[in-house]
Amino acid sequence: MLLSNFKHLREGVLYVLFPRTCYSCGRDLPLGAPGPLCRACQEAVEEVGPRYCACCGQPLPDGGAHCFHCRGSKIRRRQCTLIRSAWVFGPQVRALVHAFKYADQTYLADFLAEYMAQKWALYPELAQAQLLLPVPLHPRKQKARGYNQSELLARQLGEKCHLPVDSCSLVRVRNTPSQTGFGREGRLQNMSGAFACVRPGAVQGKIVLLIDDVATTGATLEGCAEALKAAGAKKVMAYTLAREI
Ligand SMILES: [Zn+2]
Ligand SMILES: [Zn+2]
């Protein structure tokens, strides 16, 4: 009883000294707020919804099995056979990802991975995964940032979903120019050959799930899958925190 009173008192003092604010709108968060967003921003976060492309996971407001980019013969060339995401990459998620990636707010990994774990059950295909593999950064970029945000997500998610995480076998061998400004085909070409699997034995014959923060065209994931399939992975899928639409 005394201990619990002390804990509340300590939380109250910390709240007065260091009030937490919503990552998206900047409003003060109430004492004891569970996450990094205020209730209004949390409610405004867009879900992927029940209709999405069976291949790339793109939300499809009008229904159908596949989006425009995954119809017909285009699918057969894909090495990453399936992409799923927990959230749509709207303004609130963008603010969270930005803080997580560029402002050292690594403690957000637990909250974000918890959300990915909650949404995991919506996608029964993900249950096939035997190994989680974070999308690697180029060593130079990782040194500058100090951490790989996808690896932090994969580690937390691995614990929650009881799956092993391998952050050594896949490496980025080419520091590709920014994808911004490239069209869809350009992005795919830009990422082809950018990754290599340095420990083929770790992925051979396995169903691998790539983990990343945001999927846009899927070109980065495809680049990773290309390297993993060439190393003998049986199947490559991907699960990302957010999906840009
Ligand atoms: Zn807010
Ligand atoms: Zn698609």
Short mmCIF file of C-alpha atoms and ligand atoms in Angstrom, two decimals:
data_model
loop_
_atom_site.label_atom_id
_atom_site.label_comp_id
_atom_site.label_asym_id
_atom_site.label_seq_id
_atom_site.Cartn_x
_atom_site.Cartn_y
_atom_site.Cartn_z
CA MET A 1 0.00 0.00 0.00
CA LEU A 2 2.75 2.36 1.09
CA LEU A 3 4.84 1.28 -1.89
CA SER A 4 2.00 1.90 -4.35
CA ASN A 5 1.38 5.37 -2.85
CA PHE A 6 5.05 6.15 -3.24
CA LYS A 7 4.99 4.97 -6.88
CA HIS A 8 2.04 7.25 -7.65
CA LEU A 9 3.70 10.15 -5.89
CA ARG A 10 6.90 9.60 -7.87
CA GLU A 11 4.94 9.42 -11.14
CA GLY A 12 3.12 12.64 -10.21
CA VAL A 13 6.35 14.49 -9.47
CA LEU A 14 7.95 13.26 -12.71
CA TYR A 15 4.84 14.31 -14.61
CA VAL A 16 5.03 17.85 -13.23
CA LEU A 17 8.75 18.11 -13.90
CA PHE A 18 8.77 16.39 -17.31
CA PRO A 19 5.28 16.37 -18.85
CA ARG A 20 5.03 14.00 -21.81
CA THR A 21 3.56 15.30 -25.03
CA CYS A 22 1.85 13.54 -27.93
CA TYR A 23 4.36 12.68 -30.66
CA SER A 24 1.93 13.71 -33.36
CA CYS A 25 0.05 16.85 -32.24
CA GLY A 26 2.29 18.00 -29.38
CA ARG A 27 -0.51 18.23 -26.77
CA ASP A 28 0.36 17.28 -23.19
CA LEU A 29 -0.47 13.66 -22.44
CA PRO A 30 -2.51 12.98 -19.30
CA LEU A 31 -0.78 11.40 -16.31
CA GLY A 32 -0.55 7.64 -16.84
CA ALA A 33 -1.24 7.76 -20.61
CA PRO A 34 -0.32 4.29 -21.90
CA GLY A 35 1.28 5.20 -25.25
CA PRO A 36 3.11 8.00 -27.03
CA LEU A 37 -0.03 9.40 -28.76
CA CYS A 38 -2.96 11.30 -27.25
CA ARG A 39 -6.34 9.62 -27.49
CA ALA A 40 -7.47 11.74 -30.48
CA CYS A 41 -4.31 10.91 -32.47
CA GLN A 42 -4.48 7.25 -31.47
CA GLU A 43 -8.07 7.10 -32.73
CA ALA A 44 -7.07 8.83 -35.98
CA VAL A 45 -4.46 6.16 -36.83
CA GLU A 46 -5.62 4.40 -39.96
CA GLU A 47 -5.89 0.62 -39.98
CA VAL A 48 -5.15 -1.43 -43.10
CA GLY A 49 -8.73 -2.74 -43.06
CA PRO A 50 -10.21 -6.02 -44.21
CA ARG A 51 -9.60 -5.57 -47.98
CA TYR A 52 -6.01 -5.58 -49.20
CA CYS A 53 -3.94 -6.99 -52.05
CA ALA A 54 -3.24 -10.68 -51.41
CA CYS A 55 0.33 -10.15 -52.64
CA CYS A 56 1.68 -6.74 -51.60
CA GLY A 57 -0.83 -5.90 -48.86
CA GLN A 58 -1.87 -2.57 -50.40
CA PRO A 59 -5.30 -1.62 -48.98
CA LEU A 60 -7.99 -1.99 -51.66
CA PRO A 61 -11.00 0.19 -50.81
CA ASP A 62 -13.02 -1.31 -53.67
CA GLY A 63 -12.16 -4.95 -52.99
CA GLY A 64 -10.69 -7.48 -55.43
CA ALA A 65 -7.85 -9.96 -54.88
CA HIS A 66 -4.89 -7.99 -56.23
CA CYS A 67 -3.85 -4.39 -56.74
CA PHE A 68 -2.93 -3.05 -60.18
CA HIS A 69 0.78 -3.81 -59.67
CA CYS A 70 0.27 -7.45 -58.67
CA ARG A 71 -2.04 -8.66 -61.39
CA GLY A 72 -1.25 -11.39 -63.93
CA SER A 73 2.32 -12.30 -64.79
CA LYS A 74 3.89 -9.56 -62.66
CA ILE A 75 3.44 -11.68 -59.51
CA ARG A 76 5.45 -14.60 -60.85
CA ARG A 77 8.62 -12.53 -60.87
CA ARG A 78 8.33 -11.61 -57.18
CA GLN A 79 10.77 -13.09 -54.72
CA CYS A 80 8.99 -11.56 -51.73
CA THR A 81 5.67 -13.33 -52.14
CA LEU A 82 3.63 -11.50 -49.54
CA ILE A 83 3.77 -8.19 -47.63
CA ARG A 84 1.57 -7.37 -44.65
CA SER A 85 1.50 -4.25 -42.46
CA ALA A 86 0.03 -3.28 -39.10
CA TRP A 87 -0.87 0.35 -39.89
CA VAL A 88 -1.36 2.70 -42.82
CA PHE A 89 1.46 5.28 -42.94
CA GLY A 90 -0.68 8.31 -42.06
CA PRO A 91 0.41 11.53 -40.28
CA GLN A 92 0.30 10.08 -36.74
CA VAL A 93 2.34 7.01 -37.65
CA ARG A 94 4.73 9.17 -39.67
CA ALA A 95 5.44 11.26 -36.54
CA LEU A 96 6.11 8.11 -34.50
CA VAL A 97 8.34 6.52 -37.14
CA HIS A 98 10.25 9.77 -37.58
CA ALA A 99 10.99 10.02 -33.85
CA PHE A 100 11.87 6.33 -33.70
CA LYS A 101 14.20 6.49 -36.68
CA TYR A 102 15.83 9.87 -36.60
CA ALA A 103 15.52 11.19 -33.03
CA ASP A 104 16.96 8.34 -30.95
CA GLN A 105 13.57 7.48 -29.44
CA THR A 106 14.45 3.81 -29.38
CA TYR A 107 12.20 3.11 -26.40
CA LEU A 108 9.29 3.34 -28.89
CA ALA A 109 10.32 -0.08 -30.27
CA ASP A 110 8.38 -1.87 -27.54
CA PHE A 111 5.15 0.09 -28.15
CA LEU A 112 5.40 -0.25 -31.94
CA ALA A 113 6.26 -3.96 -31.84
CA GLU A 114 3.40 -4.55 -29.41
CA TYR A 115 1.05 -3.12 -32.01
CA MET A 116 2.60 -5.32 -34.71
CA ALA A 117 2.11 -8.32 -32.40
CA GLN A 118 -1.55 -7.43 -31.85
CA LYS A 119 -2.20 -7.22 -35.60
CA TRP A 120 -0.22 -10.42 -36.29
CA ALA A 121 -3.32 -12.54 -35.70
CA LEU A 122 -5.17 -10.78 -38.56
CA TYR A 123 -2.76 -12.34 -41.04
CA PRO A 124 -2.78 -16.15 -40.69
CA GLU A 125 -0.09 -16.53 -43.39
CA LEU A 126 2.48 -15.02 -41.02
CA ALA A 127 2.20 -18.08 -38.77
CA GLN A 128 4.30 -20.00 -41.33
CA ALA A 129 7.35 -17.86 -40.50
CA GLN A 130 10.28 -19.72 -38.95
CA LEU A 131 12.74 -16.85 -38.69
CA LEU A 132 12.51 -13.05 -38.41
CA LEU A 133 15.05 -11.07 -40.39
CA PRO A 134 15.25 -7.29 -40.01
CA VAL A 135 15.99 -5.30 -43.19
CA PRO A 136 19.63 -4.27 -42.69
CA LEU A 137 21.04 -0.77 -43.01
CA HIS A 138 24.32 -0.15 -44.79
CA PRO A 139 27.06 -0.32 -42.10
CA ARG A 140 27.93 3.33 -42.68
CA LYS A 141 24.34 4.42 -42.13
CA GLN A 142 23.97 2.22 -39.06
CA LYS A 143 27.14 3.68 -37.56
CA ALA A 144 25.86 7.21 -38.11
CA ARG A 145 22.41 6.42 -36.61
CA GLY A 146 23.74 4.20 -33.85
CA TYR A 147 21.08 1.53 -34.32
CA ASN A 148 18.93 -0.19 -36.92
CA GLN A 149 15.28 0.60 -36.20
CA SER A 150 14.08 -2.56 -38.01
CA GLU A 151 16.34 -4.72 -35.87
CA LEU A 152 14.88 -3.17 -32.69
CA LEU A 153 11.37 -3.92 -33.97
CA ALA A 154 12.30 -7.48 -34.96
CA ARG A 155 13.87 -8.20 -31.55
CA GLN A 156 10.80 -7.01 -29.65
CA LEU A 157 8.41 -8.77 -32.04
CA GLY A 158 10.45 -11.98 -31.87
CA GLU A 159 10.05 -12.03 -28.10
CA LYS A 160 6.32 -11.40 -28.30
CA CYS A 161 5.70 -13.97 -31.07
CA HIS A 162 8.29 -16.51 -29.81
CA LEU A 163 10.30 -16.54 -33.03
CA PRO A 164 14.08 -16.44 -33.48
CA VAL A 165 15.63 -13.27 -34.91
CA ASP A 166 18.64 -13.27 -37.20
CA SER A 167 20.30 -9.90 -37.74
CA CYS A 168 23.63 -11.23 -39.06
CA SER A 169 22.89 -13.28 -42.16
CA LEU A 170 21.55 -10.54 -44.42
CA VAL A 171 23.73 -7.51 -45.09
CA ARG A 172 23.44 -4.41 -47.19
CA VAL A 173 26.36 -4.33 -49.58
CA ARG A 174 25.48 -1.20 -51.51
CA ASN A 175 24.60 2.15 -49.96
CA THR A 176 21.86 2.92 -52.46
CA PRO A 177 20.85 6.47 -53.32
CA SER A 178 17.62 7.64 -51.70
CA GLN A 179 14.55 6.08 -53.27
CA THR A 180 12.79 9.43 -53.39
CA GLY A 181 12.39 10.58 -56.96
CA PHE A 182 12.57 7.08 -58.45
CA GLY A 183 9.50 5.58 -60.10
CA ARG A 184 8.34 2.07 -59.28
CA GLU A 185 10.59 0.28 -61.79
CA GLY A 186 13.50 2.59 -60.92
CA ARG A 187 13.16 1.68 -57.23
CA LEU A 188 13.21 -2.04 -58.03
CA GLN A 189 16.35 -1.64 -60.15
CA ASN A 190 17.96 0.58 -57.51
CA MET A 191 17.52 -2.15 -54.90
CA SER A 192 18.47 -5.14 -57.03
CA GLY A 193 21.87 -6.44 -55.84
CA ALA A 194 21.90 -4.08 -52.83
CA PHE A 195 21.77 -6.97 -50.32
CA ALA A 196 23.69 -10.22 -49.82
CA CYS A 197 23.16 -13.27 -47.64
CA VAL A 198 26.49 -13.97 -45.93
CA ARG A 199 25.36 -17.06 -44.00
CA PRO A 200 23.30 -19.14 -46.45
CA GLY A 201 23.13 -22.06 -43.98
CA ALA A 202 21.01 -19.93 -41.63
CA VAL A 203 18.21 -19.44 -44.16
CA GLN A 204 18.43 -22.52 -46.39
CA GLY A 205 15.08 -24.31 -46.65
CA LYS A 206 13.44 -21.84 -44.22
CA ILE A 207 10.36 -19.65 -44.44
CA VAL A 208 11.72 -16.23 -43.63
CA LEU A 209 9.83 -13.12 -42.53
CA LEU A 210 11.49 -9.78 -43.26
CA ILE A 211 10.75 -7.02 -40.74
CA ASP A 212 10.85 -3.33 -41.66
CA ASP A 213 9.34 -0.08 -40.44
CA VAL A 214 7.63 1.16 -43.61
CA ALA A 215 6.80 -0.50 -46.96
CA THR A 216 6.32 1.84 -49.91
CA THR A 217 6.62 0.05 -53.27
CA GLY A 218 8.16 -3.05 -51.69
CA ALA A 219 11.39 -2.55 -53.68
CA THR A 220 13.66 -2.80 -50.60
CA LEU A 221 11.89 -5.96 -49.47
CA GLU A 222 12.21 -7.39 -52.97
CA GLY A 223 15.95 -6.63 -52.96
CA CYS A 224 16.31 -8.51 -49.65
CA ALA A 225 14.18 -11.41 -50.86
CA GLU A 226 16.27 -11.72 -54.03
CA ALA A 227 19.41 -12.29 -51.91
CA LEU A 228 17.66 -14.70 -49.51
CA LYS A 229 16.10 -16.80 -52.28
CA ALA A 230 19.45 -16.99 -54.05
CA ALA A 231 20.90 -18.30 -50.76
CA GLY A 232 18.30 -21.06 -50.62
CA ALA A 233 15.43 -19.66 -48.49
CA LYS A 234 12.28 -21.66 -49.16
CA LYS A 235 9.93 -18.68 -49.02
CA VAL A 236 10.27 -14.99 -48.18
CA MET A 237 7.44 -12.87 -46.77
CA ALA A 238 7.51 -9.45 -45.09
CA TYR A 239 5.75 -7.74 -42.21
CA THR A 240 6.10 -4.00 -41.68
CA LEU A 241 4.89 -1.58 -39.07
CA ALA A 242 3.32 0.68 -41.68
CA ARG A 243 2.26 0.73 -45.30
CA GLU A 244 2.55 3.85 -47.42
CA ILE A 245 -0.37 4.20 -49.81
ZN ZN B 1 -2.09 13.95 -30.38
ZN ZN B 2 -0.39 -5.62 -54.78
#
